Structures are given as C-alpha cells and as structure tokens.
Amino acid sequence: DTAVSQTPKYLVTQMGNDKSIKCEQNLGHDTMYWYKQDSKKFLKIMFSYNNKELIINETVPNRFSPKSPDKAHLNLHINSLELGDSAVYFCASSQDTFLDTQYFGPGTRLTVL
Amino acid sequence: AQTVTQSQPEMSVQEAETVTLSCTYDTSESDYYLFWYKQPPSRQMILVIRQEAYKQQNATENRFSVNFQKAAKSFSLKISDSQLGDAAMYFCAYRSAIRNNDMRFGAGTRLTVKP
C-alpha cells in the first residue's frame, strides 16, 4: 500500500494556467509538506501544515497555496503558472512536526510551456 | 544559515563492496536531526537512515550506517555489501529541532553500482 501518493505523476500545461496537484497519505500523520525539486536536484521546502498551523517558506510566491480538505490530504494549487515553476514537486508527511521522519511521495513532474 | 554540503556529485562502487558518501553541514544549533534519503529513478524520496544530534551512537539500518561527527559537523553514509538496487541519488538532509519549516537538503550524490 502506498503511504504517500500524489496525482498526477506528470503535468504539462501552458503558461498562465491554474493547476492543482493532489496529495494523500494513509499513515495517519498529523503534518504534511510540499517540496520543490528544481532541475539541479536542489530540494526546497515550500510549506508545512498540520491542523493547527500553516508555515510558509517566505520565498514561495503567493501564487502557490496549499489546501487541506482533511488531515490525510494536502493539495497544492498554483495560479498563473510561469516557466520557472517547472520542477518536480514532492509531497511528504510526518507524525509530528518537530521530531519525526518525513515520508515522501513519488513526486509530480510539472512542465510549463 | 544552515547549509548542507555533499562534495561528491558522483560515486561508483563495485557490487558487494563498501562505499562511503560524504556530507557536511553548517549550523549554530545544538539540537537537530540528520537524514539520508535515497532517490531512485522512480523519483520517490525514500528515507534510508536518521540520526538525532543528541545521540552519540551512530545510527545503523541493516547495510547502512552513518559516521556522525558532531564537532566536525560531518554525517557520512556507509553502504556495506552494495547491491545493484542501491544505485540512486542520495541526499543528505538537515532538520532543525526548533524551527518547524527548516529542513535543508544537500545537492545529492549519484551512486552507481557496477556488477
């Protein structure tokens, strides 16, 4: 059984469009995350979220917004897509905010044309 | 600022041999967590091993072990009895024990395993 899943695996879209990436975890974890991995493989955290707190990396444009319909889901919405948004986006989850290991999803490769 | 450095962009090891991947980090914090993640071609980030900074004992997970040198801010990963399935990108990561959103990754080391 997949612990952290993301859909879609691949997403190709035009500049200016709005898109969403879905993430679900079946681990019963309290905290979920979104990461961006650029073409040079650098992995940067974008958001961490639990039912109490959303923490946003200050470098993330406000075109990006996480939305959590329930504890098991954290979807990533991106408005007005730009070329520089092309990357692989990873969702992750952990039991506790500070202490626990993060488990990653398989990633979503976003290509903006 | 905390930074994580992996000085070896690529490494190669013969099957069944041992290889060590290097990682150094810079921090002013005394309490933190260190991780090694494996990213195979499937792109999934898989946790390999974790080390709490307050623990002196080096973490071990089967064929994977770390050499954690807190004073030197070094956190190397040793893979024993390398297998073909170990071929992947390996990322070293630092996570603050204080700041919730502070998790940083190194640039990665691509490990090739030769049969």
mmCIF file of N, CA and C in Angstrom, chain B:
data_model
loop_
_atom_site.group_PDB
_atom_site.id
_atom_site.type_symbol
_atom_site.label_atom_id
_atom_site.label_comp_id
_atom_site.label_asym_id
_atom_site.label_seq_id
_atom_site.Cartn_x
_atom_site.Cartn_y
_atom_site.Cartn_z
ATOM 1 N N ALA B 1 23.080 30.809 8.744
ATOM 2 C CA ALA B 1 22.162 29.956 8.000
ATOM 3 C C ALA B 1 22.705 28.531 7.939
ATOM 4 N N GLN B 2 21.774 27.607 7.975
ATOM 5 C CA GLN B 2 22.203 26.216 7.904
ATOM 6 C C GLN B 2 22.376 25.799 6.457
ATOM 7 N N THR B 3 23.490 25.183 6.150
ATOM 8 C CA THR B 3 23.714 24.662 4.806
ATOM 9 C C THR B 3 24.172 23.223 4.896
ATOM 10 N N VAL B 4 23.873 22.485 3.850
ATOM 11 C CA VAL B 4 24.263 21.083 3.770
ATOM 12 C C VAL B 4 25.084 20.901 2.502
ATOM 13 N N THR B 5 26.245 20.313 2.634
ATOM 14 C CA THR B 5 27.157 20.169 1.502
ATOM 15 C C THR B 5 27.490 18.709 1.260
ATOM 16 N N GLN B 6 27.256 18.286 0.038
ATOM 17 C CA GLN B 6 27.692 16.967 -0.405
ATOM 18 C C GLN B 6 28.734 17.203 -1.484
ATOM 19 N N SER B 7 29.955 16.895 -1.172
ATOM 20 C CA SER B 7 31.071 17.283 -2.043
ATOM 21 C C SER B 7 31.310 16.310 -3.185
ATOM 22 N N GLN B 8 30.605 15.206 -3.193
ATOM 23 C CA GLN B 8 30.806 14.187 -4.228
ATOM 24 C C GLN B 8 29.579 14.136 -5.136
ATOM 25 N N PRO B 9 29.613 14.747 -6.298
ATOM 26 C CA PRO B 9 28.442 14.699 -7.184
ATOM 27 C C PRO B 9 28.144 13.279 -7.659
ATOM 28 N N GLU B 10 29.220 12.485 -7.839
ATOM 29 C CA GLU B 10 29.037 11.111 -8.310
ATOM 30 C C GLU B 10 30.000 10.179 -7.587
ATOM 31 N N MET B 11 29.507 8.980 -7.328
ATOM 32 C CA MET B 11 30.355 7.946 -6.744
ATOM 33 C C MET B 11 30.027 6.630 -7.431
ATOM 34 N N SER B 12 31.023 5.745 -7.410
ATOM 35 C CA SER B 12 30.831 4.450 -8.030
ATOM 36 C C SER B 12 31.366 3.372 -7.100
ATOM 37 N N VAL B 13 30.700 2.230 -7.069
ATOM 38 C CA VAL B 13 31.139 1.136 -6.203
ATOM 39 C C VAL B 13 30.878 -0.185 -6.914
ATOM 40 N N GLN B 14 31.745 -1.126 -6.656
ATOM 41 C CA GLN B 14 31.555 -2.464 -7.204
ATOM 42 C C GLN B 14 30.533 -3.203 -6.331
ATOM 43 N N GLU B 15 29.711 -3.987 -6.964
ATOM 44 C CA GLU B 15 28.742 -4.793 -6.224
ATOM 45 C C GLU B 15 29.465 -5.586 -5.136
ATOM 46 N N ALA B 16 28.836 -5.626 -3.954
ATOM 47 C CA ALA B 16 29.336 -6.338 -2.773
ATOM 48 C C ALA B 16 30.419 -5.570 -2.014
ATOM 49 N N GLU B 17 30.892 -4.467 -2.582
ATOM 50 C CA GLU B 17 31.893 -3.678 -1.885
ATOM 51 C C GLU B 17 31.216 -2.624 -1.001
ATOM 52 N N THR B 18 32.063 -1.853 -0.319
ATOM 53 C CA THR B 18 31.582 -0.811 0.600
ATOM 54 C C THR B 18 31.890 0.560 0.034
ATOM 55 N N VAL B 19 30.969 1.481 0.217
ATOM 56 C CA VAL B 19 31.175 2.846 -0.256
ATOM 57 C C VAL B 19 30.715 3.818 0.833
ATOM 58 N N THR B 20 31.386 4.948 0.891
ATOM 59 C CA THR B 20 31.026 5.978 1.871
ATOM 60 C C THR B 20 30.715 7.285 1.158
ATOM 61 N N LEU B 21 29.565 7.841 1.465
ATOM 62 C CA LEU B 21 29.133 9.113 0.890
ATOM 63 C C LEU B 21 29.301 10.203 1.958
ATOM 64 N N SER B 22 29.855 11.310 1.546
ATOM 65 C CA SER B 22 30.180 12.378 2.497
ATOM 66 C C SER B 22 29.082 13.428 2.585
ATOM 67 N N CYS B 23 28.977 14.015 3.767
ATOM 68 C CA CYS B 23 28.035 15.116 3.984
ATOM 69 C C CYS B 23 28.560 15.966 5.125
ATOM 70 N N THR B 24 28.611 17.251 4.909
ATOM 71 C CA THR B 24 28.923 18.174 5.990
ATOM 72 C C THR B 24 27.834 19.222 6.055
ATOM 73 N N TYR B 25 27.697 19.824 7.200
ATOM 74 C CA TYR B 25 26.632 20.810 7.367
ATOM 75 C C TYR B 25 27.137 21.929 8.258
ATOM 76 N N ASP B 26 26.449 23.004 8.178
ATOM 77 C CA ASP B 26 26.823 24.170 8.971
ATOM 78 C C ASP B 26 25.606 24.609 9.770
ATOM 79 N N THR B 27 25.756 24.720 11.058
ATOM 80 C CA THR B 27 24.655 25.148 11.903
ATOM 81 C C THR B 27 25.186 25.756 13.184
ATOM 82 N N SER B 28 24.384 26.610 13.768
ATOM 83 C CA SER B 28 24.701 27.166 15.083
ATOM 84 C C SER B 28 23.818 26.536 16.161
ATOM 85 N N GLU B 29 22.974 25.616 15.751
ATOM 86 C CA GLU B 29 22.081 24.964 16.692
ATOM 87 C C GLU B 29 22.759 23.754 17.329
ATOM 88 N N SER B 30 22.297 23.406 18.511
ATOM 89 C CA SER B 30 22.870 22.247 19.188
ATOM 90 C C SER B 30 21.997 21.007 19.063
ATOM 91 N N ASP B 31 20.738 21.227 18.766
ATOM 92 C CA ASP B 31 19.812 20.107 18.643
ATOM 93 C C ASP B 31 19.189 20.116 17.260
ATOM 94 N N TYR B 32 19.310 18.999 16.568
ATOM 95 C CA TYR B 32 18.808 18.922 15.199
ATOM 96 C C TYR B 32 18.778 17.454 14.789
ATOM 97 N N TYR B 33 18.320 17.228 13.572
ATOM 98 C CA TYR B 33 18.214 15.871 13.049
ATOM 99 C C TYR B 33 18.873 15.819 11.683
ATOM 100 N N LEU B 34 19.462 14.691 11.415
ATOM 101 C CA LEU B 34 20.122 14.478 10.128
ATOM 102 C C LEU B 34 19.550 13.237 9.477
ATOM 103 N N PHE B 35 19.435 13.297 8.163
ATOM 104 C CA PHE B 35 18.832 12.194 7.420
ATOM 105 C C PHE B 35 19.647 11.920 6.161
ATOM 106 N N TRP B 36 19.537 10.687 5.730
ATOM 107 C CA TRP B 36 19.946 10.329 4.384
ATOM 108 C C TRP B 36 18.711 9.781 3.666
ATOM 109 N N TYR B 37 18.462 10.363 2.482
ATOM 110 C CA TYR B 37 17.362 9.907 1.640
ATOM 111 C C TYR B 37 17.941 9.354 0.349
ATOM 112 N N LYS B 38 17.237 8.375 -0.190
ATOM 113 C CA LYS B 38 17.603 7.762 -1.460
ATOM 114 C C LYS B 38 16.528 8.095 -2.479
ATOM 115 N N GLN B 39 16.958 8.535 -3.662
ATOM 116 C CA GLN B 39 16.007 8.831 -4.729
ATOM 117 C C GLN B 39 16.359 8.004 -5.961
ATOM 118 N N PRO B 40 15.691 6.887 -6.163
ATOM 119 C CA PRO B 40 15.939 6.062 -7.352
ATOM 120 C C PRO B 40 15.310 6.714 -8.576
ATOM 121 N N PRO B 41 15.478 6.136 -9.750
ATOM 122 C CA PRO B 41 14.898 6.722 -10.963
ATOM 123 C C PRO B 41 13.387 6.933 -10.870
ATOM 124 N N SER B 42 12.727 6.202 -10.024
ATOM 125 C CA SER B 42 11.282 6.399 -9.847
ATOM 126 C C SER B 42 10.959 7.760 -9.228
ATOM 127 N N ARG B 43 11.988 8.457 -8.745
ATOM 128 C CA ARG B 43 11.892 9.809 -8.163
ATOM 129 C C ARG B 43 11.396 9.823 -6.728
ATOM 130 N N GLN B 44 10.880 8.740 -6.242
ATOM 131 C CA GLN B 44 10.398 8.756 -4.867
ATOM 132 C C GLN B 44 11.550 8.957 -3.899
ATOM 133 N N MET B 45 11.339 9.776 -2.900
ATOM 134 C CA MET B 45 12.353 10.011 -1.877
ATOM 135 C C MET B 45 12.135 9.005 -0.759
ATOM 136 N N ILE B 46 13.120 8.167 -0.538
ATOM 137 C CA ILE B 46 12.990 7.085 0.430
ATOM 138 C C ILE B 46 13.949 7.317 1.582
ATOM 139 N N LEU B 47 13.423 7.323 2.780
ATOM 140 C CA LEU B 47 14.277 7.507 3.949
ATOM 141 C C LEU B 47 15.182 6.307 4.125
ATOM 142 N N VAL B 48 16.468 6.561 4.255
ATOM 143 C CA VAL B 48 17.446 5.493 4.451
ATOM 144 C C VAL B 48 17.795 5.362 5.925
ATOM 145 N N ILE B 49 18.118 6.516 6.533
ATOM 146 C CA ILE B 49 18.575 6.459 7.915
ATOM 147 C C ILE B 49 18.454 7.837 8.543
ATOM 148 N N ARG B 50 18.311 7.866 9.844
ATOM 149 C CA ARG B 50 18.118 9.116 10.566
ATOM 150 C C ARG B 50 19.011 9.120 11.804
ATOM 151 N N GLN B 51 19.482 10.334 12.159
ATOM 152 C CA GLN B 51 20.341 10.482 13.341
ATOM 153 C C GLN B 51 19.894 11.698 14.136
ATOM 154 N N GLU B 52 19.688 11.511 15.428
ATOM 155 C CA GLU B 52 19.402 12.654 16.284
ATOM 156 C C GLU B 52 20.728 13.218 16.794
ATOM 157 N N ALA B 53 20.871 14.521 16.778
ATOM 158 C CA ALA B 53 22.152 15.129 17.140
ATOM 159 C C ALA B 53 22.534 14.885 18.586
ATOM 160 N N TYR B 54 21.541 14.681 19.457
ATOM 161 C CA TYR B 54 21.853 14.493 20.866
ATOM 162 C C TYR B 54 22.338 13.083 21.167
ATOM 163 N N LYS B 55 22.237 12.189 20.208
ATOM 164 C CA LYS B 55 22.690 10.821 20.402
ATOM 165 C C LYS B 55 24.124 10.678 19.904
ATOM 166 N N GLN B 56 24.962 10.139 20.727
ATOM 167 C CA GLN B 56 26.349 9.941 20.327
ATOM 168 C C GLN B 56 26.528 8.692 19.478
ATOM 169 N N GLN B 57 25.660 7.735 19.707
ATOM 170 C CA GLN B 57 25.791 6.471 18.986
ATOM 171 C C GLN B 57 25.373 6.643 17.538
ATOM 172 N N ASN B 58 26.175 6.111 16.640
ATOM 173 C CA ASN B 58 25.876 6.199 15.222
ATOM 174 C C ASN B 58 24.690 5.298 14.861
ATOM 175 N N ALA B 59 23.792 5.835 14.056
ATOM 176 C CA ALA B 59 22.631 5.061 13.628
ATOM 177 C C ALA B 59 23.030 3.985 12.622
ATOM 178 N N THR B 60 22.301 2.885 12.678
ATOM 179 C CA THR B 60 22.549 1.768 11.752
ATOM 180 C C THR B 60 21.210 1.178 11.313
ATOM 181 N N GLU B 61 21.126 0.905 10.021
ATOM 182 C CA GLU B 61 19.944 0.249 9.463
ATOM 183 C C GLU B 61 20.426 -0.800 8.471
ATOM 184 N N ASN B 62 20.533 -2.016 8.946
ATOM 185 C CA ASN B 62 20.970 -3.130 8.096
ATOM 186 C C ASN B 62 22.329 -2.810 7.463
ATOM 187 N N ARG B 63 22.388 -2.703 6.146
ATOM 188 C CA ARG B 63 23.680 -2.462 5.476
ATOM 189 C C ARG B 63 24.093 -0.993 5.492
ATOM 190 N N PHE B 64 23.236 -0.144 6.021
ATOM 191 C CA PHE B 64 23.505 1.285 6.018
ATOM 192 C C PHE B 64 23.892 1.740 7.426
ATOM 193 N N SER B 65 24.940 2.518 7.507
ATOM 194 C CA SER B 65 25.340 3.080 8.798
ATOM 195 C C SER B 65 25.910 4.469 8.555
ATOM 196 N N VAL B 66 25.923 5.253 9.619
ATOM 197 C CA VAL B 66 26.458 6.607 9.488
ATOM 198 C C VAL B 66 27.645 6.774 10.422
ATOM 199 N N ASN B 67 28.476 7.727 10.053
ATOM 200 C CA ASN B 67 29.559 8.175 10.929
ATOM 201 C C ASN B 67 29.245 9.634 11.245
ATOM 202 N N PHE B 68 28.689 9.848 12.411
ATOM 203 C CA PHE B 68 28.255 11.176 12.827
ATOM 204 C C PHE B 68 29.321 11.788 13.723
ATOM 205 N N GLN B 69 29.895 12.869 13.246
ATOM 206 C CA GLN B 69 30.924 13.598 13.996
ATOM 207 C C GLN B 69 30.381 14.999 14.262
ATOM 208 N N LYS B 70 29.783 15.168 15.451
ATOM 209 C CA LYS B 70 29.082 16.418 15.724
ATOM 210 C C LYS B 70 30.021 17.621 15.741
ATOM 211 N N ALA B 71 31.151 17.460 16.350
ATOM 212 C CA ALA B 71 32.090 18.584 16.442
ATOM 213 C C ALA B 71 32.575 19.006 15.056
ATOM 214 N N ALA B 72 32.774 18.042 14.213
ATOM 215 C CA ALA B 72 33.236 18.329 12.858
ATOM 216 C C ALA B 72 32.078 18.640 11.919
ATOM 217 N N LYS B 73 30.847 18.478 12.379
ATOM 218 C CA LYS B 73 29.647 18.692 11.574
ATOM 219 C C LYS B 73 29.700 17.856 10.300
ATOM 220 N N SER B 74 29.944 16.593 10.537
ATOM 221 C CA SER B 74 30.070 15.649 9.440
ATOM 222 C C SER B 74 29.109 14.488 9.658
ATOM 223 N N PHE B 75 28.521 14.018 8.555
ATOM 224 C CA PHE B 75 27.497 12.971 8.652
ATOM 225 C C PHE B 75 27.602 12.105 7.408
ATOM 226 N N SER B 76 28.523 11.164 7.406
ATOM 227 C CA SER B 76 28.726 10.343 6.220
ATOM 228 C C SER B 76 27.906 9.061 6.286
ATOM 229 N N LEU B 77 27.568 8.557 5.126
ATOM 230 C CA LEU B 77 26.774 7.330 4.996
ATOM 231 C C LEU B 77 27.644 6.225 4.437
ATOM 232 N N LYS B 78 27.669 5.104 5.122
ATOM 233 C CA LYS B 78 28.404 3.943 4.640
ATOM 234 C C LYS B 78 27.423 2.869 4.205
ATOM 235 N N ILE B 79 27.614 2.409 2.987
ATOM 236 C CA ILE B 79 26.788 1.318 2.461
ATOM 237 C C ILE B 79 27.680 0.097 2.321
ATOM 238 N N SER B 80 27.362 -0.934 3.046
ATOM 239 C CA SER B 80 28.148 -2.173 3.012
ATOM 240 C C SER B 80 27.478 -3.174 2.075
ATOM 241 N N ASP B 81 28.308 -4.051 1.521
ATOM 242 C CA ASP B 81 27.779 -5.109 0.654
ATOM 243 C C ASP B 81 26.828 -4.511 -0.391
ATOM 244 N N SER B 82 27.330 -3.538 -1.141
ATOM 245 C CA SER B 82 26.494 -2.795 -2.094
ATOM 246 C C SER B 82 25.756 -3.715 -3.060
ATOM 247 N N GLN B 83 24.528 -3.354 -3.327
ATOM 248 C CA GLN B 83 23.690 -4.113 -4.250
ATOM 249 C C GLN B 83 23.282 -3.234 -5.420
ATOM 250 N N LEU B 84 22.916 -3.882 -6.514
ATOM 251 C CA LEU B 84 22.531 -3.124 -7.702
ATOM 252 C C LEU B 84 21.372 -2.181 -7.408
ATOM 253 N N GLY B 85 20.503 -2.612 -6.522
ATOM 254 C CA GLY B 85 19.356 -1.778 -6.168
ATOM 255 C C GLY B 85 19.697 -0.549 -5.349
ATOM 256 N N ASP B 86 20.944 -0.463 -4.926
ATOM 257 C CA ASP B 86 21.367 0.736 -4.175
ATOM 258 C C ASP B 86 21.658 1.905 -5.105
ATOM 259 N N ALA B 87 21.735 1.653 -6.379
ATOM 260 C CA ALA B 87 22.021 2.730 -7.334
ATOM 261 C C ALA B 87 20.904 3.770 -7.294
ATOM 262 N N ALA B 88 21.275 5.000 -7.041
ATOM 263 C CA ALA B 88 20.288 6.082 -6.880
ATOM 264 C C ALA B 88 21.022 7.379 -6.593
ATOM 265 N N MET B 89 20.232 8.447 -6.492
ATOM 266 C CA MET B 89 20.737 9.703 -5.926
ATOM 267 C C MET B 89 20.540 9.630 -4.423
ATOM 268 N N TYR B 90 21.560 10.046 -3.684
ATOM 269 C CA TYR B 90 21.465 10.067 -2.235
ATOM 270 C C TYR B 90 21.555 11.507 -1.749
ATOM 271 N N PHE B 91 20.590 11.874 -0.922
ATOM 272 C CA PHE B 91 20.540 13.229 -0.391
ATOM 273 C C PHE B 91 20.729 13.212 1.118
ATOM 274 N N CYS B 92 21.598 14.069 1.554
ATOM 275 C CA CYS B 92 21.775 14.308 2.978
ATOM 276 C C CYS B 92 20.858 15.471 3.354
ATOM 277 N N ALA B 93 20.242 15.402 4.521
ATOM 278 C CA ALA B 93 19.308 16.458 4.909
ATOM 279 C C ALA B 93 19.483 16.818 6.375
ATOM 280 N N TYR B 94 19.272 18.075 6.640
ATOM 281 C CA TYR B 94 19.356 18.622 7.996
ATOM 282 C C TYR B 94 17.995 19.180 8.361
ATOM 283 N N ARG B 95 17.558 18.857 9.573
ATOM 284 C CA ARG B 95 16.293 19.425 10.019
ATOM 285 C C ARG B 95 16.457 20.041 11.388
ATOM 286 N N SER B 96 16.058 21.289 11.499
ATOM 287 C CA SER B 96 16.130 21.985 12.781
ATOM 288 C C SER B 96 15.159 21.353 13.771
ATOM 289 N N ALA B 97 15.557 21.305 15.031
ATOM 290 C CA ALA B 97 14.662 20.824 16.083
ATOM 291 C C ALA B 97 13.843 21.961 16.670
ATOM 292 N N ILE B 98 14.127 23.164 16.179
ATOM 293 C CA ILE B 98 13.471 24.348 16.734
ATOM 294 C C ILE B 98 12.513 24.962 15.714
ATOM 295 N N ARG B 99 13.022 25.185 14.546
ATOM 296 C CA ARG B 99 12.215 25.844 13.522
ATOM 297 C C ARG B 99 11.497 24.801 12.678
ATOM 298 N N ASN B 100 10.213 24.865 12.732
ATOM 299 C CA ASN B 100 9.354 23.868 12.114
ATOM 300 C C ASN B 100 9.625 23.669 10.640
ATOM 301 N N ASN B 101 9.842 24.771 9.943
ATOM 302 C CA ASN B 101 9.898 24.692 8.497
ATOM 303 C C ASN B 101 11.316 24.629 7.960
ATOM 304 N N ASP B 102 12.273 24.399 8.840
ATOM 305 C CA ASP B 102 13.668 24.449 8.410
ATOM 306 C C ASP B 102 14.201 23.056 8.162
ATOM 307 N N MET B 103 14.078 22.609 6.935
ATOM 308 C CA MET B 103 14.680 21.348 6.537
ATOM 309 C C MET B 103 15.452 21.606 5.256
ATOM 310 N N ARG B 104 16.717 21.280 5.253
ATOM 311 C CA ARG B 104 17.577 21.590 4.119
ATOM 312 C C ARG B 104 18.246 20.329 3.592
ATOM 313 N N PHE B 105 18.368 20.299 2.287
ATOM 314 C CA PHE B 105 18.959 19.141 1.630
ATOM 315 C C PHE B 105 20.259 19.525 0.947
ATOM 316 N N GLY B 106 21.149 18.574 0.859
ATOM 317 C CA GLY B 106 22.336 18.752 0.042
ATOM 318 C C GLY B 106 21.992 18.597 -1.425
ATOM 319 N N ALA B 107 23.001 18.789 -2.267
ATOM 320 C CA ALA B 107 22.788 18.740 -3.707
ATOM 321 C C ALA B 107 22.682 17.322 -4.242
ATOM 322 N N GLY B 108 23.038 16.355 -3.418
ATOM 323 C CA GLY B 108 22.901 14.957 -3.828
ATOM 324 C C GLY B 108 24.190 14.357 -4.353
ATOM 325 N N THR B 109 24.292 13.049 -4.199
ATOM 326 C CA THR B 109 25.394 12.262 -4.766
ATOM 327 C C THR B 109 24.782 11.125 -5.567
ATOM 328 N N ARG B 110 25.180 11.028 -6.823
ATOM 329 C CA ARG B 110 24.666 9.936 -7.648
ATOM 330 C C ARG B 110 25.556 8.722 -7.477
ATOM 331 N N LEU B 111 24.986 7.655 -6.978
ATOM 332 C CA LEU B 111 25.741 6.418 -6.754
ATOM 333 C C LEU B 111 25.449 5.414 -7.856
ATOM 334 N N THR B 112 26.520 4.945 -8.475
ATOM 335 C CA THR B 112 26.433 3.887 -9.479
ATOM 336 C C THR B 112 27.003 2.611 -8.882
ATOM 337 N N VAL B 113 26.309 1.502 -9.082
ATOM 338 C CA VAL B 113 26.792 0.208 -8.596
ATOM 339 C C VAL B 113 27.119 -0.662 -9.804
ATOM 340 N N LYS B 114 28.366 -1.096 -9.879
ATOM 341 C CA LYS B 114 28.818 -1.888 -11.027
ATOM 342 C C LYS B 114 28.730 -3.382 -10.712
ATOM 343 N N PRO B 115 28.173 -4.124 -11.634
ATOM 344 C CA PRO B 115 28.047 -5.577 -11.389
ATOM 345 C C PRO B 115 29.395 -6.280 -11.518
#
